[in-house]
PDB file of C-alpha atoms and ligand atoms in Angstrom:
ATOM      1  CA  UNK A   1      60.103  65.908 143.425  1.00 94.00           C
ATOM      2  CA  UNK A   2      58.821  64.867 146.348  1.00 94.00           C
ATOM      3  CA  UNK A   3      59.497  64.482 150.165  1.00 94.00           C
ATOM      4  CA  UNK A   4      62.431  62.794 152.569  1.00 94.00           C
ATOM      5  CA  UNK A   5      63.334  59.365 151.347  1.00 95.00           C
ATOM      6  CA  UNK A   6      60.629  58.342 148.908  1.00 97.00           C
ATOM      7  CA  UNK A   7      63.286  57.256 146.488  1.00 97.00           C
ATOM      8  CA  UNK A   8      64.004  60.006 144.200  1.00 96.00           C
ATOM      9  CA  UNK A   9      67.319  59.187 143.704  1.00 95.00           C
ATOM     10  CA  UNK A  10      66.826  55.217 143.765  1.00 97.00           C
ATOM     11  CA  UNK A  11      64.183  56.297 140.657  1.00 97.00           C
ATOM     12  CA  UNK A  12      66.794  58.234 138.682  1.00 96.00           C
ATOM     13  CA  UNK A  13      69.868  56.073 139.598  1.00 95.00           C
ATOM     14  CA  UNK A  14      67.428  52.829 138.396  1.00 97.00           C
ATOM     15  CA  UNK A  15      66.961  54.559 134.709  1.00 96.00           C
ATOM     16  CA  UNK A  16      70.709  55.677 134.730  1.00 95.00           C
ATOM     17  CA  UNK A  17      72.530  52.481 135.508  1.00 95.00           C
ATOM     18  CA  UNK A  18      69.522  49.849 135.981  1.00 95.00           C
ATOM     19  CA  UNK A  19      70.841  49.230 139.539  1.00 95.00           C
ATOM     20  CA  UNK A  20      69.079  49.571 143.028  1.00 96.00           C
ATOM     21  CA  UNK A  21      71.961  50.735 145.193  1.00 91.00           C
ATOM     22  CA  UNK A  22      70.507  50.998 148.643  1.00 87.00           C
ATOM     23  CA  UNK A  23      72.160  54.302 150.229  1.00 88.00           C
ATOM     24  CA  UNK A  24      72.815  57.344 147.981  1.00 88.00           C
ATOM     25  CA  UNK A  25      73.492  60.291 149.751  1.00 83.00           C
ATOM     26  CA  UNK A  26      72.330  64.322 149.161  1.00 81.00           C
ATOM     27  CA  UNK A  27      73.682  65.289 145.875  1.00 81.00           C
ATOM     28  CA  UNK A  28      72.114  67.715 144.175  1.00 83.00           C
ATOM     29  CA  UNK A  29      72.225  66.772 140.510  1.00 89.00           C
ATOM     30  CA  UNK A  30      71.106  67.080 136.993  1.00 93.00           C
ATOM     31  CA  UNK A  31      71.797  63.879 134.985  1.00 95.00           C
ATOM     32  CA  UNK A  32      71.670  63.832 131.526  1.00 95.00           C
ATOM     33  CA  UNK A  33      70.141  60.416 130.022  1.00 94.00           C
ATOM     34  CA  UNK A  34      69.548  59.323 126.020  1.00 92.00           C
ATOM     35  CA  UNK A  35      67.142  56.730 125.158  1.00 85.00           C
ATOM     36  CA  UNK A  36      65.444  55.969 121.890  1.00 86.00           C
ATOM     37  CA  UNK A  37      61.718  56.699 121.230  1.00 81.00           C
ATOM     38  CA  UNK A  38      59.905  56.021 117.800  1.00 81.00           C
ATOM     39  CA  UNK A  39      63.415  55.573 116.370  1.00 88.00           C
ATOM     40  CA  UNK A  40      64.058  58.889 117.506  1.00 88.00           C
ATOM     41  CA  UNK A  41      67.065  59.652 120.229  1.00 92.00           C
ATOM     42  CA  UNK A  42      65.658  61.609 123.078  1.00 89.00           C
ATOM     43  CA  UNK A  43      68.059  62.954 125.721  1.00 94.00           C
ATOM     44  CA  UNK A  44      66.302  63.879 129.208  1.00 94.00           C
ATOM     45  CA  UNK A  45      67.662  66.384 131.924  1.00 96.00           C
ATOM     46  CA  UNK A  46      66.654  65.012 135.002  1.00 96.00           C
ATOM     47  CA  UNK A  47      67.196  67.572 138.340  1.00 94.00           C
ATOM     48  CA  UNK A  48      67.397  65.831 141.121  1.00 92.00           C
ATOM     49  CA  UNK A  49      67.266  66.881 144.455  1.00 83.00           C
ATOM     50  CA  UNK A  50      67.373  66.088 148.182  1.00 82.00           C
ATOM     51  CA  UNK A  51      64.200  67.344 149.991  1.00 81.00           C
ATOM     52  CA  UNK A  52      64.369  70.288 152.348  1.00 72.00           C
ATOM     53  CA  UNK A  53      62.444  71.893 154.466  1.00 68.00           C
ATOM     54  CA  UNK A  54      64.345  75.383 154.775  1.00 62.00           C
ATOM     55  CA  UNK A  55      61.465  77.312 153.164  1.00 56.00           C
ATOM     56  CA  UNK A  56      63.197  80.280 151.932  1.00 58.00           C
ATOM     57  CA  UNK A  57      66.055  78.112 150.183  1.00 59.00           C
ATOM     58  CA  UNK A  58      62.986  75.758 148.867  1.00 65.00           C
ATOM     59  CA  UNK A  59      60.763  78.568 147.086  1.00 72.00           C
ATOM     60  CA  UNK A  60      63.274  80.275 145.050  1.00 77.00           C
ATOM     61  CA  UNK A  61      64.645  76.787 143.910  1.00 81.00           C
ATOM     62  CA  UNK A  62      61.224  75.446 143.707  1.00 83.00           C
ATOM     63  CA  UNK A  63      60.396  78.307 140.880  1.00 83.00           C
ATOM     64  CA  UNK A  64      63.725  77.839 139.357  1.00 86.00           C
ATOM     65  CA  UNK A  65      62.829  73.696 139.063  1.00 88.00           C
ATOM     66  CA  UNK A  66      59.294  74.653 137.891  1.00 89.00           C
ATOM     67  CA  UNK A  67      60.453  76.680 135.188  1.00 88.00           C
ATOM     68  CA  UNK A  68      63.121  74.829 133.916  1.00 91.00           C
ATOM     69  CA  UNK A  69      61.453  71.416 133.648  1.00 93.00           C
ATOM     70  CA  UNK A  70      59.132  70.700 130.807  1.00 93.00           C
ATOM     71  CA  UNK A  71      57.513  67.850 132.683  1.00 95.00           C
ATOM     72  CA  UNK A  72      57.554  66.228 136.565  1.00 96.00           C
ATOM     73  CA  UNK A  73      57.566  63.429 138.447  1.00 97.00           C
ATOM     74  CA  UNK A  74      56.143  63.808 141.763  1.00 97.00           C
ATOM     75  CA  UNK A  75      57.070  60.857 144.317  1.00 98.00           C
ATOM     76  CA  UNK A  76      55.448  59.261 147.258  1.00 98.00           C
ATOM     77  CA  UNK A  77      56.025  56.386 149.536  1.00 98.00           C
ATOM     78  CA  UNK A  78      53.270  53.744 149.471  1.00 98.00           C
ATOM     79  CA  UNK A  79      54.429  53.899 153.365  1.00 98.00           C
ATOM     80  CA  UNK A  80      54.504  56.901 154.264  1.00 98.00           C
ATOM     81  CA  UNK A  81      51.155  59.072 154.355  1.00 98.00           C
ATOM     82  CA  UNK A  82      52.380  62.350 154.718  1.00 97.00           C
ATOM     83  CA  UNK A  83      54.444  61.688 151.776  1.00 97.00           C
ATOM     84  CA  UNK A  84      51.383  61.246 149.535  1.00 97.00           C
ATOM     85  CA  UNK A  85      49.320  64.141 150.921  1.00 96.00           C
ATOM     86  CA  UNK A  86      53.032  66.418 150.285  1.00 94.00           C
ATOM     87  CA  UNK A  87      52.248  65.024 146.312  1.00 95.00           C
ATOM     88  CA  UNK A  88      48.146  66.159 146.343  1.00 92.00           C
ATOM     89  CA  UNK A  89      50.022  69.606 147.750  1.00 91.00           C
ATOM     90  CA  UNK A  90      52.820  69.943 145.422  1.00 91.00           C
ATOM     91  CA  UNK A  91      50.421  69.486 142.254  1.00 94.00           C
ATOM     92  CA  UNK A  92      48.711  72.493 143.532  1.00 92.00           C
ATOM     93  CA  UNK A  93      51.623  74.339 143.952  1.00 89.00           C
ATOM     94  CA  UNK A  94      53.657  73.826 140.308  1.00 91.00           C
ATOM     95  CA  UNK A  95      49.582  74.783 138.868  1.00 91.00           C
ATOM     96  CA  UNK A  96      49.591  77.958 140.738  1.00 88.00           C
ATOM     97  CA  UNK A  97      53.391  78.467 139.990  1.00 86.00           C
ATOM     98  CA  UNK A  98      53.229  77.904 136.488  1.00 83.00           C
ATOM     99  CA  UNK A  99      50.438  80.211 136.268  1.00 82.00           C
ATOM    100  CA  UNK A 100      51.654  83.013 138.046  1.00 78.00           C
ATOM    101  CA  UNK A 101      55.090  82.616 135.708  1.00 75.00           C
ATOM    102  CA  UNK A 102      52.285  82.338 132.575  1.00 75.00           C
ATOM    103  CA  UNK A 103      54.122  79.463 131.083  1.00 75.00           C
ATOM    104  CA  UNK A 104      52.788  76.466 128.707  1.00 78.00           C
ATOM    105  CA  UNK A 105      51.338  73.550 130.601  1.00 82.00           C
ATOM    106  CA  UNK A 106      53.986  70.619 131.633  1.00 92.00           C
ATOM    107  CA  UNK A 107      52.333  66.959 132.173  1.00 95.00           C
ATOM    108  CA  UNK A 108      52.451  65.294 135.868  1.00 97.00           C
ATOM    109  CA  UNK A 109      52.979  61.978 136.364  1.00 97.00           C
ATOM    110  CA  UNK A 110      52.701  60.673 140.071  1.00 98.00           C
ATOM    111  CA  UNK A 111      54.293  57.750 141.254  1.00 98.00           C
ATOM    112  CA  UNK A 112      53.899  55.689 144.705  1.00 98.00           C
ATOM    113  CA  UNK A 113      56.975  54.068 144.948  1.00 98.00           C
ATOM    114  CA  UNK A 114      58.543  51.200 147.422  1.00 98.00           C
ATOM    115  CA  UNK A 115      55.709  48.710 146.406  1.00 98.00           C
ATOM    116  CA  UNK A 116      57.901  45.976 147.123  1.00 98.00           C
ATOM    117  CA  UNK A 117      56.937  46.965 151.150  1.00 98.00           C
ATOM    118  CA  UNK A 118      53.081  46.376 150.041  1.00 94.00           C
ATOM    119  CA  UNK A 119      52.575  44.996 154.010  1.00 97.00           C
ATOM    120  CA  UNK A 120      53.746  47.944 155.370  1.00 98.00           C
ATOM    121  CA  UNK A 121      51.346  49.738 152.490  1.00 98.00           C
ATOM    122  CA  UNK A 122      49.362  53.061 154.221  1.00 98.00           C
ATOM    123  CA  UNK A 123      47.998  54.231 150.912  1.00 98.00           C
ATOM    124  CA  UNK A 124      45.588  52.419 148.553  1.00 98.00           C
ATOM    125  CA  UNK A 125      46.661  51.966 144.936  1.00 98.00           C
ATOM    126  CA  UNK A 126      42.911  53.389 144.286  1.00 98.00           C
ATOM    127  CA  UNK A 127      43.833  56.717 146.275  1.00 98.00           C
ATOM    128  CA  UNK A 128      46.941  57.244 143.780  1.00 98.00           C
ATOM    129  CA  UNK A 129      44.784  56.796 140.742  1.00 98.00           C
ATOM    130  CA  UNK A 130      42.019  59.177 142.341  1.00 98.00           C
ATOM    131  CA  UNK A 131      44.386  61.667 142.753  1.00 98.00           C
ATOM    132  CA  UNK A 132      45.957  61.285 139.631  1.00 98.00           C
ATOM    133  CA  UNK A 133      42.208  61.146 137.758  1.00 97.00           C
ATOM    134  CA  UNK A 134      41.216  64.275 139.928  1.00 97.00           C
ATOM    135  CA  UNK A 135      44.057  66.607 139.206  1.00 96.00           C
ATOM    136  CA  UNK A 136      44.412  65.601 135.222  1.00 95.00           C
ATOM    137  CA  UNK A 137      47.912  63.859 136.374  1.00 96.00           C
ATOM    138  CA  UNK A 138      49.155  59.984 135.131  1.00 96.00           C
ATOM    139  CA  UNK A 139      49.659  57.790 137.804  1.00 98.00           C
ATOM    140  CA  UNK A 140      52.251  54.568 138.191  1.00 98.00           C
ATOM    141  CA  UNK A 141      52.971  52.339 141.252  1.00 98.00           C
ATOM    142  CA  UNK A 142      56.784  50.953 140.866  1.00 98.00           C
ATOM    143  CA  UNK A 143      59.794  49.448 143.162  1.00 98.00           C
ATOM    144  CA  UNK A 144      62.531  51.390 142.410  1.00 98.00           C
ATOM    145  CA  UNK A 145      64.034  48.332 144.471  1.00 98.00           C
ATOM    146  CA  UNK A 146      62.760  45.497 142.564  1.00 96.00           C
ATOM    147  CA  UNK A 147      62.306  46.250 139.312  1.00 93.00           C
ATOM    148  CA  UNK A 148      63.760  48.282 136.579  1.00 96.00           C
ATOM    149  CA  UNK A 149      60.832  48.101 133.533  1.00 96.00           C
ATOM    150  CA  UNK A 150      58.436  49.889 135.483  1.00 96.00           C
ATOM    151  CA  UNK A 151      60.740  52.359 136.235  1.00 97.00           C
ATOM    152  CA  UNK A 152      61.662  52.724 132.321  1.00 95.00           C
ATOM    153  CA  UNK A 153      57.629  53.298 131.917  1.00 95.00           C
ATOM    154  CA  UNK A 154      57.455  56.168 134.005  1.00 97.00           C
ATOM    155  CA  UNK A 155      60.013  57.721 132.142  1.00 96.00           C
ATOM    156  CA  UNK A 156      59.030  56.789 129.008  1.00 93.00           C
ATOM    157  CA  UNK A 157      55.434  57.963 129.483  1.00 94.00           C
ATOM    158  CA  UNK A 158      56.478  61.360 130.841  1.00 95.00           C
ATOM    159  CA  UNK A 159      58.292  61.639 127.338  1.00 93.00           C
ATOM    160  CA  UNK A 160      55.024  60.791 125.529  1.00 91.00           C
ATOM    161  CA  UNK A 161      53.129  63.428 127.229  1.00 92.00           C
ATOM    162  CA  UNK A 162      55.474  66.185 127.267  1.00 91.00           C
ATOM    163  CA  UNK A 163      55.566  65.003 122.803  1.00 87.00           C
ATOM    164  CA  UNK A 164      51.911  65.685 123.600  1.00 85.00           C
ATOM    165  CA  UNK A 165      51.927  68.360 125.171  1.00 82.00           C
ATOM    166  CA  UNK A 166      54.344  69.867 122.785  1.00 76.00           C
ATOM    167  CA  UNK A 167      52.043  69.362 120.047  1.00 70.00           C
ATOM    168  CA  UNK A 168      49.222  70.883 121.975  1.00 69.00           C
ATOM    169  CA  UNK A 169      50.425  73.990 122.633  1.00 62.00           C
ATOM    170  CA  UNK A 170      51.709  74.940 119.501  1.00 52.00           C
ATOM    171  CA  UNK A 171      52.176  78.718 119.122  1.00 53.00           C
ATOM    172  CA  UNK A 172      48.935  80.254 116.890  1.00 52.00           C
ATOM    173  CA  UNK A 173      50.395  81.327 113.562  1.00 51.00           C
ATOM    174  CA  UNK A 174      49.970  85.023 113.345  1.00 54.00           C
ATOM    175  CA  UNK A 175      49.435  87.003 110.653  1.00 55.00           C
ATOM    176  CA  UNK A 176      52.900  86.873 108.816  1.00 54.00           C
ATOM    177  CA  UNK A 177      52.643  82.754 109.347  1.00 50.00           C
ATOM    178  CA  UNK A 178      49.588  83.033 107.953  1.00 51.00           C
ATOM    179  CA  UNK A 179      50.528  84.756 104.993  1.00 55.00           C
ATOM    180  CA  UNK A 180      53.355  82.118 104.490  1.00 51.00           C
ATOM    181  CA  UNK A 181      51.327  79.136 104.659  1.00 47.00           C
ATOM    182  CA  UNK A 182      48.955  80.653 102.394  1.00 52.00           C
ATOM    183  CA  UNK A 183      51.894  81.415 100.108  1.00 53.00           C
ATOM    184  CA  UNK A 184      53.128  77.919 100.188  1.00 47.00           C
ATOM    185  CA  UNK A 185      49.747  76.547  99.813  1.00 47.00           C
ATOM    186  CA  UNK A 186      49.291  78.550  96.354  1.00 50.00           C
ATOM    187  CA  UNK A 187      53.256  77.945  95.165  1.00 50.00           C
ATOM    188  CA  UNK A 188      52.216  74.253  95.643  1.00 45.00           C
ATOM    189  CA  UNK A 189      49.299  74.344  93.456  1.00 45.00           C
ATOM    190  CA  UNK A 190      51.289  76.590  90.828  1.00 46.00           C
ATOM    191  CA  UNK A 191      53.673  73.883  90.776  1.00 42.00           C
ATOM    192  CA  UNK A 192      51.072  71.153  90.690  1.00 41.00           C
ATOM    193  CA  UNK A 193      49.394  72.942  87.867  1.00 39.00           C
ATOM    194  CA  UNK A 194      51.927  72.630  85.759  1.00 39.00           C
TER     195      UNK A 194
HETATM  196  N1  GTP B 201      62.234  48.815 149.934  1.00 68.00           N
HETATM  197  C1  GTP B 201      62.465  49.857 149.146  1.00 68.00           C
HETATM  198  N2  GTP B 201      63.304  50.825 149.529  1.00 68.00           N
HETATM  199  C2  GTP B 201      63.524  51.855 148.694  1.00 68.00           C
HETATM  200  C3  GTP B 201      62.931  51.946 147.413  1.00 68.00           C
HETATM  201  N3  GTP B 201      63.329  53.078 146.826  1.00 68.00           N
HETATM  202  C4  GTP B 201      64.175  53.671 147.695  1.00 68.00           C
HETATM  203  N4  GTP B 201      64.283  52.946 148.826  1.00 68.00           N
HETATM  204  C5  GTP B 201      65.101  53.243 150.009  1.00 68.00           C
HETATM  205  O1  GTP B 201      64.607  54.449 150.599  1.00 68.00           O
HETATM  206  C6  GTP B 201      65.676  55.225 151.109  1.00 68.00           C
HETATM  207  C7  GTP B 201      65.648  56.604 150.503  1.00 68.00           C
HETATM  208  O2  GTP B 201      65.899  56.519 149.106  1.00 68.00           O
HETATM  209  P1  GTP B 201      66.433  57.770 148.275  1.00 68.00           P
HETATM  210  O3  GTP B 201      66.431  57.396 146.859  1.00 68.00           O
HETATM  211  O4  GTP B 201      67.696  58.284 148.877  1.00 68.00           O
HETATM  212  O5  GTP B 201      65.254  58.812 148.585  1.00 68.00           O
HETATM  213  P2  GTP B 201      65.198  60.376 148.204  1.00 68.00           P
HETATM  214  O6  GTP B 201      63.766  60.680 147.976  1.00 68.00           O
HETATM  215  O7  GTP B 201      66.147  60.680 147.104  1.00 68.00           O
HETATM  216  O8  GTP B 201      65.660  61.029 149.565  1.00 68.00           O
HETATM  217  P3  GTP B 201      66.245  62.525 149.865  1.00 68.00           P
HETATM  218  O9  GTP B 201      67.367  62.758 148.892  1.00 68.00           O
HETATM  219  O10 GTP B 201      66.681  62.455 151.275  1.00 68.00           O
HETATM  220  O11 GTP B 201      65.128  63.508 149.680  1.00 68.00           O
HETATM  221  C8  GTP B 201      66.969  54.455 150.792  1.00 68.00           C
HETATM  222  O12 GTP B 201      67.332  53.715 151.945  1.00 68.00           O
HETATM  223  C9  GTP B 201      66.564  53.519 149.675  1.00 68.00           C
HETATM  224  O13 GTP B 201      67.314  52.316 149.688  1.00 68.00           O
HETATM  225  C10 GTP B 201      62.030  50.885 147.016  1.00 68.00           C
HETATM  226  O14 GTP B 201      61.436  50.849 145.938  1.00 68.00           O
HETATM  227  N5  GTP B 201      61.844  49.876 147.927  1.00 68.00           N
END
């Protein structure tokens, strides 16, 4: 997510194909993409899609992406201001969404992105962090232009800490699960016993 031109598609077409196209057009799209964590094969479902600013198109569809996703990647432009206060807003936003739909916590990673145009560079590296530090979010600075590993890392760690977050919010047992445990724990010692 993440306003006009800050390179959401250059990000996802980087991961997909390892290439930095230029020009890609308004497609909205959900790409599917496998890559191998802990020897494990993860497949991602990334939903990308062009910024608008017809508001009541963008709230409906703004719910729908909030609810679907089980993590997000909210962009800026290292060049473009307004892009990086539309990121401060949006985190707002998917916290008061996610609340109001009562569902389980989703990590945020925030990314300034077009680093490669560091002398055209309107916000500080230390303002992404702050904002990353102040609203619990991970923060990366990439070139979706120049380079494809730091790409892969923002990817990657948004894998990690939805793993995390999975863990995390594991559902309390209940009583019937905990009546089952209890009943394995006790068939385990049986069987140990003898
Ligand atoms: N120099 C530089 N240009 C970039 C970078 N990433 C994207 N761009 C350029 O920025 C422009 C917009 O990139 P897109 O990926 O289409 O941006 P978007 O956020 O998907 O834009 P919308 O779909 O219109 O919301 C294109 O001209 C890209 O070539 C980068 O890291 N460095």
């Amino acid at each position: 997510m993440g306003t006009e031109s800050v390179g959401k598609s250059a990000l996802t077409v980087r991961l997909l194909t390892r290439r930095f196209i230029g020009e890609y057009g308004d497609i909205e799209s959900i790409y599917s993409h496998s890559f191998m964590v802990d020897g494990r094969e993860i497949t991602l479902n990334i939903w990308d899609s062009p910024y608008s600013e017809d508001l009541s198109v963008e709230t409906s569809l703004f719910e729908k992406k909030v609810q679907w996703a089980d993590g997000y990647i909210l962009i800026y432009s290292i060049c473009d201001r307004a892009s990086f206060n539309s990121v401060s807003r949006l985190i707002q936003t998917i916290k008061s969404t996610k609340d109001y739909l009562n569902s389980d916590k989703a990590p945020i990673v925030i990314v300034g992105n077009k680093r490669d145009l560091h002398h055209r560079r309107t916000v500080l590296s230390e303002e992404g962090r702050l904002l990353a530090l102040n609203t619990d979010c991970h923060f990366y600075e990439v070139s979706a232009a120049e380079n494809y590993h730091s790409v892969l890392m923002v990817f990657h760690g948004l894998v990690d800490r939805m793993k995390d977050a999975k863990l995390t919010t594991k559902k309390p047992l209940g009583f019937k699960g905990i009546v089952k445990s209890m009943s394995a724990v006790f068939a385990r010692r049986r069987t140990d016993s003898f």
